Short mmCIF file of C-alpha atoms in Angstrom, two decimals:
data_model
loop_
_atom_site.label_atom_id
_atom_site.label_comp_id
_atom_site.label_asym_id
_atom_site.label_seq_id
_atom_site.Cartn_x
_atom_site.Cartn_y
_atom_site.Cartn_z
CA UNK A 245 -4.04 -27.02 54.12
CA UNK A 246 -4.82 -30.28 56.11
CA UNK A 247 -2.31 -32.59 54.32
CA UNK A 248 0.72 -30.60 55.36
CA UNK A 249 3.02 -30.35 58.31
CA UNK A 250 5.37 -32.62 60.35
CA UNK A 251 2.80 -34.92 61.79
CA UNK A 252 1.28 -35.69 58.29
CA UNK A 253 4.78 -36.38 56.85
CA UNK A 254 5.61 -38.61 59.89
CA UNK A 255 2.30 -40.58 59.63
CA UNK A 256 2.71 -41.14 55.96
CA UNK A 257 6.30 -41.89 56.29
CA UNK A 258 5.57 -44.59 58.82
CA UNK A 259 3.06 -46.29 56.46
CA UNK A 260 5.45 -46.17 53.45
CA UNK A 261 8.49 -47.49 55.65
CA UNK A 262 6.34 -50.37 56.93
CA UNK A 263 5.11 -51.12 53.40
CA UNK A 264 8.37 -50.48 51.28
CA UNK A 265 11.51 -50.31 53.40
CA UNK A 266 10.77 -52.89 56.22
CA UNK A 267 10.54 -55.97 53.83
CA UNK A 268 13.83 -54.89 52.15
CA UNK A 269 15.58 -54.37 55.52
CA UNK A 270 14.41 -57.74 56.83
CA UNK A 271 16.02 -59.44 53.60
CA UNK A 272 19.12 -57.75 54.37
CA UNK A 273 19.08 -58.76 58.00
CA UNK A 274 18.39 -62.50 57.25
CA UNK A 275 21.18 -62.40 54.52
CA UNK A 276 23.94 -60.93 56.62
CA UNK A 277 23.31 -62.28 60.02
CA UNK A 278 23.37 -65.61 61.60
CA UNK A 279 22.65 -66.40 65.34
CA UNK A 280 22.55 -62.54 66.08
CA UNK A 281 25.93 -61.99 64.53
CA UNK A 282 27.16 -60.43 61.16
CA UNK A 283 27.86 -63.37 58.86
CA UNK A 284 28.79 -62.88 55.18
CA UNK A 285 29.37 -66.63 54.42
CA UNK A 286 26.04 -66.85 52.83
CA UNK A 287 26.99 -64.63 49.86
CA UNK A 288 30.23 -66.73 49.31
CA UNK A 289 28.13 -69.88 49.35
CA UNK A 290 25.68 -68.33 46.91
CA UNK A 291 28.38 -67.16 44.54
CA UNK A 292 30.13 -70.64 44.73
CA UNK A 293 26.99 -72.23 43.56
CA UNK A 294 27.08 -73.15 39.95
CA UNK A 295 23.37 -72.96 39.59
CA UNK A 296 23.45 -69.16 40.40
CA UNK A 297 25.52 -68.40 37.30
CA UNK A 298 23.36 -70.50 35.20
CA UNK A 299 20.25 -68.87 36.69
CA UNK A 300 21.89 -65.46 35.98
CA UNK A 301 22.66 -66.24 32.46
CA UNK A 302 19.16 -67.69 31.83
CA UNK A 303 17.60 -64.55 33.16
CA UNK A 304 19.71 -61.98 31.50
CA UNK A 305 19.43 -63.90 28.18
CA UNK A 306 15.76 -64.25 28.48
CA UNK A 307 15.49 -60.52 29.13
CA UNK A 308 17.59 -59.53 26.05
CA UNK A 309 15.74 -61.93 23.77
CA UNK A 310 12.20 -60.55 25.14
CA UNK A 311 13.51 -57.08 24.43
CA UNK A 312 14.25 -58.04 20.90
CA UNK A 313 10.99 -59.83 20.56
CA UNK A 314 8.79 -56.95 21.84
CA UNK A 315 10.86 -54.57 19.54
CA UNK A 316 10.00 -56.68 16.48
CA UNK A 317 6.32 -56.38 17.36
CA UNK A 318 5.96 -52.96 18.95
CA UNK A 319 7.99 -50.78 16.36
CA UNK A 320 5.95 -51.89 13.35
CA UNK A 321 2.84 -51.57 15.36
CA UNK A 322 3.47 -48.06 16.54
CA UNK A 323 4.23 -47.06 12.78
CA UNK A 324 1.04 -48.79 11.50
CA UNK A 325 -1.09 -47.10 14.12
CA UNK A 326 0.36 -43.64 13.56
CA UNK A 327 1.52 -43.44 9.89
CA UNK A 328 -1.03 -45.50 8.11
CA UNK A 329 -4.79 -45.31 7.58
CA UNK A 330 -5.19 -47.59 10.57
CA UNK A 331 -4.60 -44.47 12.86
CA UNK A 332 -8.37 -44.01 12.60
CA UNK A 333 -9.18 -47.10 14.34
CA UNK A 334 -8.83 -46.18 18.04
CA UNK A 335 -10.55 -49.29 19.14
CA UNK A 336 -7.32 -51.26 18.23
CA UNK A 337 -5.39 -49.63 21.12
CA UNK A 338 -7.86 -51.28 23.55
CA UNK A 339 -7.76 -54.60 21.95
CA UNK A 340 -3.89 -54.50 21.65
CA UNK A 341 -3.79 -53.80 25.46
CA UNK A 342 -5.67 -57.10 26.38
CA UNK A 343 -2.39 -59.17 26.07
CA UNK A 344 -0.63 -57.22 28.59
CA UNK A 345 -3.61 -57.20 30.95
CA UNK A 346 -4.21 -60.93 30.59
CA UNK A 347 -2.43 -62.74 33.49
CA UNK A 348 0.69 -64.20 31.95
CA UNK A 349 0.42 -67.51 33.37
CA UNK A 350 -2.94 -67.98 31.73
CA UNK A 351 -1.56 -66.90 28.36
CA UNK A 352 1.33 -69.51 28.96
CA UNK A 353 -1.30 -72.07 29.84
CA UNK A 354 -3.22 -71.41 26.54
CA UNK A 355 -0.14 -71.83 24.44
CA UNK A 356 0.83 -74.93 26.21
CA UNK A 357 -2.60 -76.63 25.61
CA UNK A 358 -2.48 -75.34 21.91
CA UNK A 359 1.08 -76.75 21.07
CA UNK A 360 1.64 -79.70 23.27
CA UNK A 361 1.55 -83.27 21.88
CA UNK A 362 -2.05 -84.16 20.89
CA UNK A 363 -2.83 -80.45 21.64
CA UNK A 364 -5.34 -78.34 19.60
CA UNK A 365 -2.79 -77.53 16.82
CA UNK A 366 -2.35 -81.18 16.14
CA UNK A 367 -5.99 -81.80 16.17
CA UNK A 368 -6.61 -79.01 13.68
CA UNK A 369 -3.52 -79.48 11.64
CA UNK A 370 -2.10 -83.10 12.02
CA UNK A 371 0.99 -82.36 9.77
CA UNK A 372 2.03 -79.58 12.13
CA UNK A 373 3.19 -81.95 14.88
CA UNK A 374 6.79 -81.29 14.08
CA UNK A 375 6.36 -77.73 15.43
CA UNK A 376 5.68 -79.01 19.12
CA UNK A 377 9.41 -79.80 19.85
CA UNK A 378 10.53 -76.62 18.32
CA UNK A 379 8.15 -74.49 20.28
CA UNK A 380 8.92 -76.15 23.78
CA UNK A 381 12.22 -74.39 23.87
CA UNK A 382 13.71 -70.98 24.75
CA UNK A 383 12.22 -69.82 21.43
CA UNK A 384 8.65 -70.54 22.62
CA UNK A 385 9.20 -68.97 26.11
CA UNK A 386 10.48 -65.78 24.44
CA UNK A 387 7.64 -65.67 22.04
CA UNK A 388 4.92 -66.09 24.87
CA UNK A 389 6.54 -63.28 27.04
CA UNK A 390 7.04 -60.92 24.03
CA UNK A 391 3.48 -61.26 23.04
CA UNK A 392 2.50 -60.50 26.59
CA UNK A 393 4.71 -57.48 27.10
CA UNK A 394 4.84 -55.78 23.65
CA UNK A 395 1.72 -53.44 24.41
CA UNK A 396 3.80 -51.74 27.09
CA UNK A 397 6.53 -50.68 24.51
CA UNK A 398 4.06 -50.20 21.78
CA UNK A 399 2.04 -47.59 23.77
CA UNK A 400 5.11 -45.71 24.67
CA UNK A 401 6.47 -45.49 21.02
CA UNK A 402 2.97 -44.75 19.81
CA UNK A 403 2.57 -41.78 22.18
CA UNK A 404 5.91 -40.40 21.14
CA UNK A 405 5.12 -40.61 17.43
CA UNK A 406 1.78 -38.87 18.06
CA UNK A 407 3.55 -36.01 19.88
CA UNK A 408 5.91 -35.41 17.06
CA UNK A 409 4.90 -32.56 14.69
CA UNK A 410 4.61 -33.32 10.99
CA UNK A 411 6.27 -30.24 10.18
CA UNK A 412 9.58 -31.82 11.28
CA UNK A 413 9.33 -34.29 8.59
CA UNK A 414 8.07 -31.71 5.99
CA UNK A 415 11.26 -29.74 6.53
CA UNK A 416 13.44 -32.78 6.45
CA UNK A 417 11.95 -33.66 3.06
CA UNK A 418 12.68 -30.32 1.74
CA UNK A 419 16.28 -30.11 2.98
CA UNK A 420 16.96 -33.97 3.16
CA UNK A 421 18.00 -36.34 0.37
CA UNK A 422 15.34 -39.01 0.70
CA UNK A 423 12.52 -40.16 3.00
CA UNK A 424 14.34 -43.13 4.50
CA UNK A 425 17.32 -40.88 5.32
CA UNK A 426 14.99 -38.42 7.09
CA UNK A 427 13.48 -41.30 9.12
CA UNK A 428 16.84 -42.35 10.27
CA UNK A 429 18.15 -38.76 10.93
CA UNK A 430 15.01 -37.16 12.24
CA UNK A 431 12.39 -39.68 13.53
CA UNK A 432 14.68 -42.45 15.22
CA UNK A 433 16.54 -40.02 17.25
CA UNK A 434 13.53 -38.48 18.49
CA UNK A 435 11.90 -41.78 19.68
CA UNK A 436 15.19 -43.26 20.89
CA UNK A 437 14.50 -41.93 24.48
CA UNK A 438 11.09 -43.64 24.61
CA UNK A 439 12.51 -46.74 23.17
CA UNK A 440 15.29 -47.01 25.65
CA UNK A 441 13.01 -46.22 28.72
CA UNK A 442 10.46 -48.83 27.39
CA UNK A 443 12.97 -51.71 26.51
CA UNK A 444 14.74 -51.45 29.80
CA UNK A 445 11.36 -51.59 31.68
CA UNK A 446 10.67 -54.62 29.55
CA UNK A 447 13.97 -56.11 30.74
CA UNK A 448 13.18 -55.53 34.36
CA UNK A 449 9.61 -56.82 33.96
CA UNK A 450 10.96 -59.95 32.32
CA UNK A 451 13.53 -60.56 35.21
CA UNK A 452 10.50 -60.08 37.64
CA UNK A 453 8.07 -62.24 35.90
CA UNK A 454 7.22 -65.58 37.70
CA UNK A 455 4.02 -66.74 35.91
CA UNK A 456 5.44 -67.82 32.47
CA UNK A 457 8.60 -69.37 33.82
CA UNK A 458 6.70 -71.17 36.41
CA UNK A 459 4.32 -72.68 33.86
CA UNK A 460 6.34 -72.83 30.53
CA UNK A 461 9.91 -72.56 31.91
CA UNK A 462 9.37 -75.51 34.26
CA UNK A 463 8.47 -77.79 31.26
CA UNK A 464 11.57 -77.03 29.37
CA UNK A 465 14.01 -76.88 32.44
CA UNK A 466 14.67 -73.18 32.12
CA UNK A 467 15.11 -71.72 35.67
CA UNK A 468 15.31 -68.02 36.27
CA UNK A 469 15.75 -65.98 39.59
CA UNK A 470 12.02 -65.76 40.34
CA UNK A 471 11.36 -69.64 40.11
CA UNK A 472 14.59 -70.35 41.90
CA UNK A 473 13.61 -68.15 44.78
CA UNK A 474 10.17 -69.79 44.95
CA UNK A 475 11.69 -73.36 44.97
CA UNK A 476 14.07 -72.51 47.93
CA UNK A 477 10.88 -71.44 49.98
CA UNK A 478 8.41 -74.03 48.72
CA UNK A 479 10.40 -77.20 48.50
CA UNK A 480 12.09 -79.43 51.28
CA UNK A 481 14.55 -78.56 52.61
CA UNK A 482 13.52 -74.94 52.84
CA UNK A 483 16.58 -72.71 52.63
CA UNK A 484 15.53 -69.24 53.70
CA UNK A 485 19.08 -67.59 53.58
CA UNK A 486 19.50 -68.81 50.07
CA UNK A 487 16.12 -67.49 49.19
CA UNK A 488 16.87 -63.94 50.63
CA UNK A 489 20.40 -63.96 49.18
CA UNK A 490 18.99 -64.55 45.67
CA UNK A 491 16.26 -61.94 46.30
CA UNK A 492 18.90 -59.39 47.34
CA UNK A 493 21.01 -60.20 44.15
CA UNK A 494 17.87 -59.84 41.94
CA UNK A 495 17.10 -56.70 43.70
CA UNK A 496 20.63 -55.35 42.95
CA UNK A 497 20.55 -56.24 39.27
CA UNK A 498 16.97 -54.48 38.81
CA UNK A 499 18.30 -51.36 40.56
CA UNK A 500 21.39 -51.09 38.49
CA UNK A 501 19.27 -51.54 35.37
CA UNK A 502 16.84 -48.88 36.62
CA UNK A 503 19.80 -46.60 37.24
CA UNK A 504 20.95 -47.06 33.70
CA UNK A 505 17.42 -46.59 32.49
CA UNK A 506 17.34 -43.08 34.02
CA UNK A 507 20.78 -42.20 32.87
CA UNK A 508 20.12 -43.12 29.24
CA UNK A 509 16.64 -41.46 29.45
CA UNK A 510 18.16 -38.34 30.46
CA UNK A 511 20.95 -38.43 28.01
CA UNK A 512 18.73 -39.14 25.00
CA UNK A 513 15.66 -37.06 25.91
CA UNK A 514 14.79 -34.38 23.23
CA UNK A 515 12.49 -31.45 23.51
CA UNK A 516 10.05 -31.07 20.64
CA UNK A 517 9.04 -27.41 20.34
CA UNK A 518 6.45 -25.94 17.85
CA UNK A 519 3.86 -23.53 17.44
CA UNK A 520 0.15 -24.51 17.08
CA UNK A 521 -0.17 -28.03 16.18
CA UNK A 522 -1.96 -28.74 12.74
CA UNK A 523 -4.96 -31.00 12.57
CA UNK A 524 -4.70 -34.55 11.82
CA UNK A 525 -3.82 -35.28 8.17
CA UNK A 526 -5.76 -37.56 5.99
CA UNK A 527 -3.72 -40.58 5.24
CA UNK A 528 -4.30 -42.52 2.04
CA UNK A 529 -2.36 -45.76 1.70
CA UNK A 530 -1.78 -47.90 -1.41
CA UNK A 531 -3.57 -51.13 -1.50
CA UNK A 532 -0.49 -53.04 -0.54
CA UNK A 533 0.31 -50.93 2.37
CA UNK A 534 -3.20 -51.65 3.78
CA UNK A 535 -2.89 -55.50 3.03
CA UNK A 536 0.59 -55.52 4.96
CA UNK A 537 -0.66 -53.47 7.72
CA UNK A 538 -4.05 -55.30 8.51
CA UNK A 539 -2.23 -58.72 7.99
CA UNK A 540 0.51 -57.80 10.57
CA UNK A 541 -2.16 -56.46 13.11
CA UNK A 542 -4.38 -59.58 12.50
CA UNK A 543 -1.42 -61.98 12.91
CA UNK A 544 -0.21 -60.33 16.24
CA UNK A 545 -4.04 -60.46 17.53
CA UNK A 546 -4.24 -64.08 16.57
CA UNK A 547 -0.94 -64.97 18.35
CA UNK A 548 -1.46 -62.70 21.55
CA UNK A 549 -5.19 -63.05 22.11
CA UNK A 550 -6.75 -65.70 19.62
CA UNK A 551 -4.72 -68.76 20.23
CA UNK A 552 -4.39 -68.64 24.20
CA UNK A 553 -7.97 -67.51 24.55
CA UNK A 554 -9.17 -70.15 22.16
CA UNK A 555 -7.26 -72.88 24.08
CA UNK A 556 -8.69 -71.95 27.47
CA UNK A 557 -12.19 -71.45 26.40
CA UNK A 558 -12.23 -74.78 24.53
CA UNK A 559 -10.66 -76.57 27.36
CA UNK A 560 -13.21 -75.20 29.80
CA UNK A 561 -16.00 -76.50 27.67
CA UNK A 562 -14.67 -80.03 27.09
CA UNK A 563 -16.27 -83.08 28.66
CA UNK A 564 -13.25 -85.39 28.13
CA UNK A 565 -9.94 -83.90 27.01
CA UNK A 566 -8.82 -87.10 25.35
CA UNK A 567 -11.78 -87.02 22.90
CA UNK A 568 -10.41 -83.72 21.38
CA UNK A 569 -12.34 -81.29 19.16
CA UNK A 570 -15.41 -83.27 18.20
CA UNK A 571 -19.12 -82.91 18.34
CA UNK A 572 -20.83 -83.92 21.53
CA UNK A 573 -17.52 -83.25 23.57
CA UNK A 574 -18.59 -79.97 24.91
CA UNK A 575 -20.77 -78.89 27.94
CA UNK A 576 -20.90 -76.46 30.63
CA UNK A 577 -20.12 -79.11 33.25
CA UNK A 578 -16.99 -77.19 34.39
CA UNK A 579 -18.83 -74.07 34.88
CA UNK A 580 -21.70 -75.79 36.68
CA UNK A 581 -19.20 -77.50 39.08
CA UNK A 582 -17.37 -74.12 39.51
CA UNK A 583 -20.63 -72.26 40.66
CA UNK A 584 -21.77 -75.18 42.89
CA UNK A 585 -22.03 -73.71 46.36
CA UNK A 586 -19.11 -74.82 48.44
CA UNK A 587 -16.92 -75.90 45.61
CA UNK A 588 -13.26 -75.38 45.74
CA UNK A 589 -13.27 -73.30 42.59
CA UNK A 590 -16.02 -70.99 43.79
CA UNK A 591 -14.50 -70.57 47.16
CA UNK A 592 -11.08 -69.58 45.62
CA UNK A 593 -12.69 -67.21 43.31
CA UNK A 594 -14.76 -65.41 45.94
CA UNK A 595 -11.57 -65.25 48.00
CA UNK A 596 -9.93 -63.38 45.01
CA UNK A 597 -12.82 -60.95 44.81
CA UNK A 598 -12.84 -60.25 48.60
CA UNK A 599 -9.08 -59.69 48.88
CA UNK A 600 -9.00 -57.54 45.69
CA UNK A 601 -11.82 -55.26 46.80
CA UNK A 602 -10.22 -54.84 50.14
CA UNK A 603 -7.05 -54.13 48.57
CA UNK A 604 -8.48 -51.64 46.10
CA UNK A 605 -10.23 -49.73 49.05
CA UNK A 606 -7.21 -49.56 51.25
CA UNK A 607 -4.77 -48.58 48.55
CA UNK A 608 -7.17 -45.91 47.35
CA UNK A 609 -7.28 -44.28 50.84
CA UNK A 610 -3.54 -44.42 51.41
CA UNK A 611 -2.80 -43.39 47.70
CA UNK A 612 -5.14 -40.37 48.31
CA UNK A 613 -3.35 -39.26 51.40
CA UNK A 614 0.03 -39.80 49.79
CA UNK A 615 -1.12 -37.88 46.54
CA UNK A 616 -2.55 -35.08 48.55
CA UNK A 617 0.77 -34.65 50.34
CA UNK A 618 3.22 -35.40 47.35
CA UNK A 619 1.28 -32.96 45.15
CA UNK A 620 3.72 -31.90 42.41
CA UNK A 621 6.90 -33.05 44.27
CA UNK A 622 8.37 -29.52 44.90
CA UNK A 623 9.97 -30.19 48.34
CA UNK A 624 12.44 -32.85 49.41
CA UNK A 625 10.02 -34.42 51.70
CA UNK A 626 7.44 -34.83 48.98
CA UNK A 627 10.09 -36.14 46.48
CA UNK A 628 11.27 -38.89 49.15
CA UNK A 629 7.64 -40.01 49.93
CA UNK A 630 7.01 -40.14 45.91
CA UNK A 631 10.04 -42.24 45.35
CA UNK A 632 9.36 -44.64 48.23
CA UNK A 633 5.68 -45.08 47.36
CA UNK A 634 6.78 -46.08 43.80
CA UNK A 635 9.39 -48.62 44.82
CA UNK A 636 7.21 -51.71 44.46
CA UNK A 637 7.02 -50.79 40.67
CA UNK A 638 10.85 -50.98 40.45
CA UNK A 639 11.51 -53.95 42.57
CA UNK A 640 10.31 -57.45 41.57
CA UNK A 641 7.19 -58.61 43.34
CA UNK A 642 8.75 -61.81 44.58
CA UNK A 643 11.53 -59.82 46.43
CA UNK A 644 8.84 -57.89 48.38
CA UNK A 645 6.90 -61.15 49.09
CA UNK A 646 10.14 -62.71 50.66
CA UNK A 647 10.69 -59.54 52.61
CA UNK A 648 7.25 -59.48 53.93
CA UNK A 649 7.49 -63.16 54.97
CA UNK A 650 10.88 -62.42 56.78
CA UNK A 651 9.53 -59.13 58.40
CA UNK A 652 6.37 -60.60 59.63
CA UNK A 653 8.11 -63.66 61.10
CA UNK A 654 10.71 -61.52 63.02
CA UNK A 655 10.73 -62.93 66.65
CA UNK A 656 10.75 -59.57 68.25
CA UNK A 657 7.35 -58.66 66.81
CA UNK A 658 4.58 -59.05 69.79
CA UNK A 659 2.06 -60.34 67.30
CA UNK A 660 2.24 -61.34 63.65
CA UNK A 661 -0.25 -61.44 60.71
CA UNK A 662 1.72 -64.09 58.98
CA UNK A 663 -0.23 -67.17 58.02
CA UNK A 664 -3.60 -65.16 58.17
CA UNK A 665 -5.79 -63.81 55.50
CA UNK A 666 -4.85 -60.37 56.69
CA UNK A 667 -1.33 -61.00 55.40
CA UNK A 668 -2.65 -61.61 51.98
CA UNK A 669 -4.43 -58.19 51.88
CA UNK A 670 -1.31 -56.44 53.32
CA UNK A 671 0.87 -58.17 50.66
CA UNK A 672 -1.45 -57.06 47.86
CA UNK A 673 -1.52 -53.49 49.12
CA UNK A 674 2.33 -53.32 49.32
CA UNK A 675 2.59 -54.55 45.73
CA UNK A 676 0.06 -52.43 44.16
CA UNK A 677 0.10 -49.11 46.08
CA UNK A 678 1.84 -47.41 43.27
CA UNK A 679 -1.01 -47.68 40.85
CA UNK A 680 -3.35 -45.72 43.07
CA UNK A 681 -0.72 -43.08 43.91
CA UNK A 682 0.07 -42.62 40.18
CA UNK A 683 -3.56 -42.32 39.01
CA UNK A 684 -4.44 -39.89 41.76
CA UNK A 685 -1.36 -37.87 41.31
CA UNK A 686 -2.24 -37.64 37.62
CA UNK A 687 -5.63 -36.23 38.41
CA UNK A 688 -4.39 -33.96 40.93
CA UNK A 689 -1.65 -32.54 38.44
CA UNK A 690 -4.70 -31.41 36.21
CA UNK A 691 -5.99 -29.16 38.87
CA UNK A 692 -5.07 -25.48 38.74
CA UNK A 693 -3.77 -23.65 41.81
CA UNK A 694 -6.62 -21.08 41.35
CA UNK A 695 -9.08 -23.73 42.56
CA UNK A 696 -7.60 -23.99 45.83
CA UNK A 697 -7.21 -20.17 46.20
CA UNK A 698 -10.83 -19.60 45.24
CA UNK A 699 -11.90 -22.42 47.69
CA UNK A 700 -9.93 -21.02 50.50
CA UNK A 701 -11.71 -17.65 50.12
CA UNK A 702 -15.23 -18.83 49.84
CA UNK A 703 -15.20 -22.12 51.65
CA UNK A 704 -15.89 -22.42 55.51
CA UNK A 705 -12.91 -24.95 56.41
CA UNK A 706 -10.19 -27.02 55.06
CA UNK A 707 -12.57 -30.14 55.41
CA UNK A 708 -15.17 -28.52 53.16
CA UNK A 709 -12.43 -27.95 50.51
CA UNK A 710 -11.44 -31.55 50.41
CA UNK A 711 -14.96 -33.03 50.78
CA UNK A 712 -16.89 -30.63 48.38
CA UNK A 713 -14.21 -29.72 45.86
CA UNK A 714 -10.88 -31.77 45.73
CA UNK A 715 -12.39 -35.27 46.39
CA UNK A 716 -15.05 -34.80 43.51
CA UNK A 717 -12.41 -33.63 41.19
CA UNK A 718 -9.94 -36.61 42.14
CA UNK A 719 -12.84 -39.11 41.93
CA UNK A 720 -11.96 -40.16 38.35
CA UNK A 721 -8.20 -40.90 39.34
CA UNK A 722 -9.49 -42.72 42.52
CA UNK A 723 -11.89 -44.86 40.73
CA UNK A 724 -9.32 -45.65 37.94
CA UNK A 725 -6.67 -46.54 40.59
CA UNK A 726 -9.16 -48.88 42.26
CA UNK A 727 -10.09 -50.60 39.17
CA UNK A 728 -6.58 -51.10 37.99
CA UNK A 729 -5.63 -52.48 41.65
CA UNK A 730 -8.74 -54.79 41.57
CA UNK A 731 -7.71 -56.16 38.14
CA UNK A 732 -4.07 -56.90 39.08
CA UNK A 733 -4.92 -58.10 42.61
CA UNK A 734 -7.21 -60.83 40.91
CA UNK A 735 -4.56 -62.16 38.78
CA UNK A 736 -1.67 -62.17 41.32
CA UNK A 737 -0.13 -65.50 41.50
CA UNK A 738 3.46 -65.58 43.23
CA UNK A 739 2.28 -63.84 46.43
CA UNK A 740 -0.59 -66.30 46.73
CA UNK A 741 1.72 -69.11 46.29
CA UNK A 742 4.10 -67.98 49.09
CA UNK A 743 1.86 -66.44 51.71
CA UNK A 744 -1.70 -67.82 51.60
CA UNK A 745 -2.62 -69.69 54.82
CA UNK A 746 -3.16 -73.48 54.65
CA UNK A 747 -6.40 -74.54 52.88
CA UNK A 748 -7.01 -71.11 51.51
CA UNK A 749 -6.73 -70.58 47.60
CA UNK A 750 -7.37 -67.64 45.40
CA UNK A 751 -8.46 -67.88 41.73
CA UNK A 752 -4.87 -67.61 40.55
CA UNK A 753 -3.45 -70.28 42.75
CA UNK A 754 -6.55 -72.56 42.06
CA UNK A 755 -5.92 -72.15 38.25
CA UNK A 756 -2.28 -72.87 38.75
CA UNK A 757 -2.76 -75.99 41.11
CA UNK A 758 -5.43 -77.49 38.76
CA UNK A 759 -3.14 -77.02 35.73
CA UNK A 760 -0.25 -78.62 37.38
CA UNK A 761 -2.32 -81.60 38.62
CA UNK A 762 -3.90 -82.07 35.10
CA UNK A 763 -7.46 -81.24 36.15
CA UNK A 764 -7.75 -78.37 33.76
CA UNK A 765 -11.37 -78.17 33.09
CA UNK A 766 -12.60 -76.19 36.15
CA UNK A 767 -9.34 -74.42 36.41
CA UNK A 768 -9.72 -73.01 32.87
CA UNK A 769 -13.17 -72.04 33.71
CA UNK A 770 -11.89 -69.83 36.49
CA UNK A 771 -9.37 -68.43 33.98
CA UNK A 772 -12.11 -67.64 31.53
CA UNK A 773 -14.07 -65.76 34.13
CA UNK A 774 -10.96 -63.90 35.41
CA UNK A 775 -10.13 -62.95 31.80
CA UNK A 776 -13.79 -61.78 31.11
CA UNK A 777 -13.71 -59.62 34.26
CA UNK A 778 -10.39 -58.09 33.24
CA UNK A 779 -11.70 -57.13 29.57
CA UNK A 780 -14.74 -55.71 31.12
CA UNK A 781 -12.74 -53.53 33.53
CA UNK A 782 -10.65 -52.48 30.64
CA UNK A 783 -13.37 -51.09 28.72
CA UNK A 784 -14.54 -49.43 31.93
CA UNK A 785 -11.23 -47.92 32.42
CA UNK A 786 -11.07 -46.59 28.84
CA UNK A 787 -14.66 -45.14 29.31
CA UNK A 788 -13.47 -43.39 32.58
CA UNK A 789 -10.32 -41.87 30.90
CA UNK A 790 -12.34 -40.65 27.94
CA UNK A 791 -15.08 -39.26 30.20
CA UNK A 792 -12.37 -37.44 32.28
CA UNK A 793 -10.65 -36.14 29.16
CA UNK A 794 -13.95 -34.60 28.00
CA UNK A 795 -14.61 -33.09 31.45
CA UNK A 796 -11.36 -31.14 31.13
CA UNK A 797 -11.91 -29.89 27.76
#
């Protein structure tokens, strides 16, 4: 086949090294060298800094609390969606995914607008003013991040419960003492592996999150690693070595957690073997079970979608914020200003679309080449490429951004793309390449080897095999990866704040700057359109996946 051989491996390895390895090597170089010589004094200076230990404690504490928060939401939701009559409502899975796909800084802004002094809560319920001070604390930050991240853990637990054959519980009921004991002895051990994997990933995502700490955390004086790194690079005096040292420290923490995640996952993974799976059983709930289930689902949807979306939509429609929720104070003036040719908001939004489309196309091409070479990861070379291509999913985005800044500022480079629009696209490609690789690999894994054998017999050349057979069969994975990459590129904030050239903004940085400056009307209009595009693409992704599933039946 074409995608084999040493030259192909060397070409792909070069791409992956430039994308994934070079930025990390640049961080190591700038941290441990000074004036061309090895220098380890920077680490001593960092560890002697009291603020490091405070930041470390804040980050780890936030991660633990968010793990607990997502658990309190995801566990009941997974059981409700699989063990009650609500399992019939498949549309809930799409709706419950919306909080995770919503840019975290937009959700955080929505909650700030709702809960701040003279915010929407106080306008709707004046007697609830006492909740404001309680909300603007670590509790509020944990709640916002838990409501954003819980779909990730929920989907993992739900899928595990769906794969669990009901005959296990039937046998347990026959030989066990009571249903609750059987849940503890049978069900919980079987879902422990998924929970460990999911909760540790939640922990890593919390450590890597920038949007919520930058918007909400800054208001309560709660600094974490991502905001601390950003402050060293964006505020005077700029301290590059401290930024790279903190990035390296954050990278080390995430890699250690990732190692324990794999270790725990292997230790607590159980094989569930059974014969033919029975059809879905009809579940009949008692009336109070239905009431409790729908109340819980409704409350979570209200908190994760209803309140933040209400806040950003209403804010984008208000004429004068000080006049509050009253008749005559609503118009489409912010949207008219946004869509005025040459306006800053429209220019930023169009920049996001152009950057995102270019990123989606480039990552689709590179992801296709990598997936065709990696295949099922049977050789060492394939496994190495597979691991390196997925590194941006393991390592916090801000670490890669800092590494890319250092790498493309290296004095030995004959030319640099730093401080250009090309740098934005390259950074997005580095951060979001794993999505294309994973989706295309998933489509490739569904192809039987006999397809390639038959094609080799009847086709004229290898190019014909790829063009007429393999590419059409992989098209669903390619399109899905492109759509996911486009969505995430549209919402990216930290990369834009650090690497955008002067006078160039994206939709994300425009929303952030307008919110920080208090001119939130047009900023929230951009946020509403961004969220609307995200929701539309989510439904398209769901349609593509269902269409692909039907095609393979």
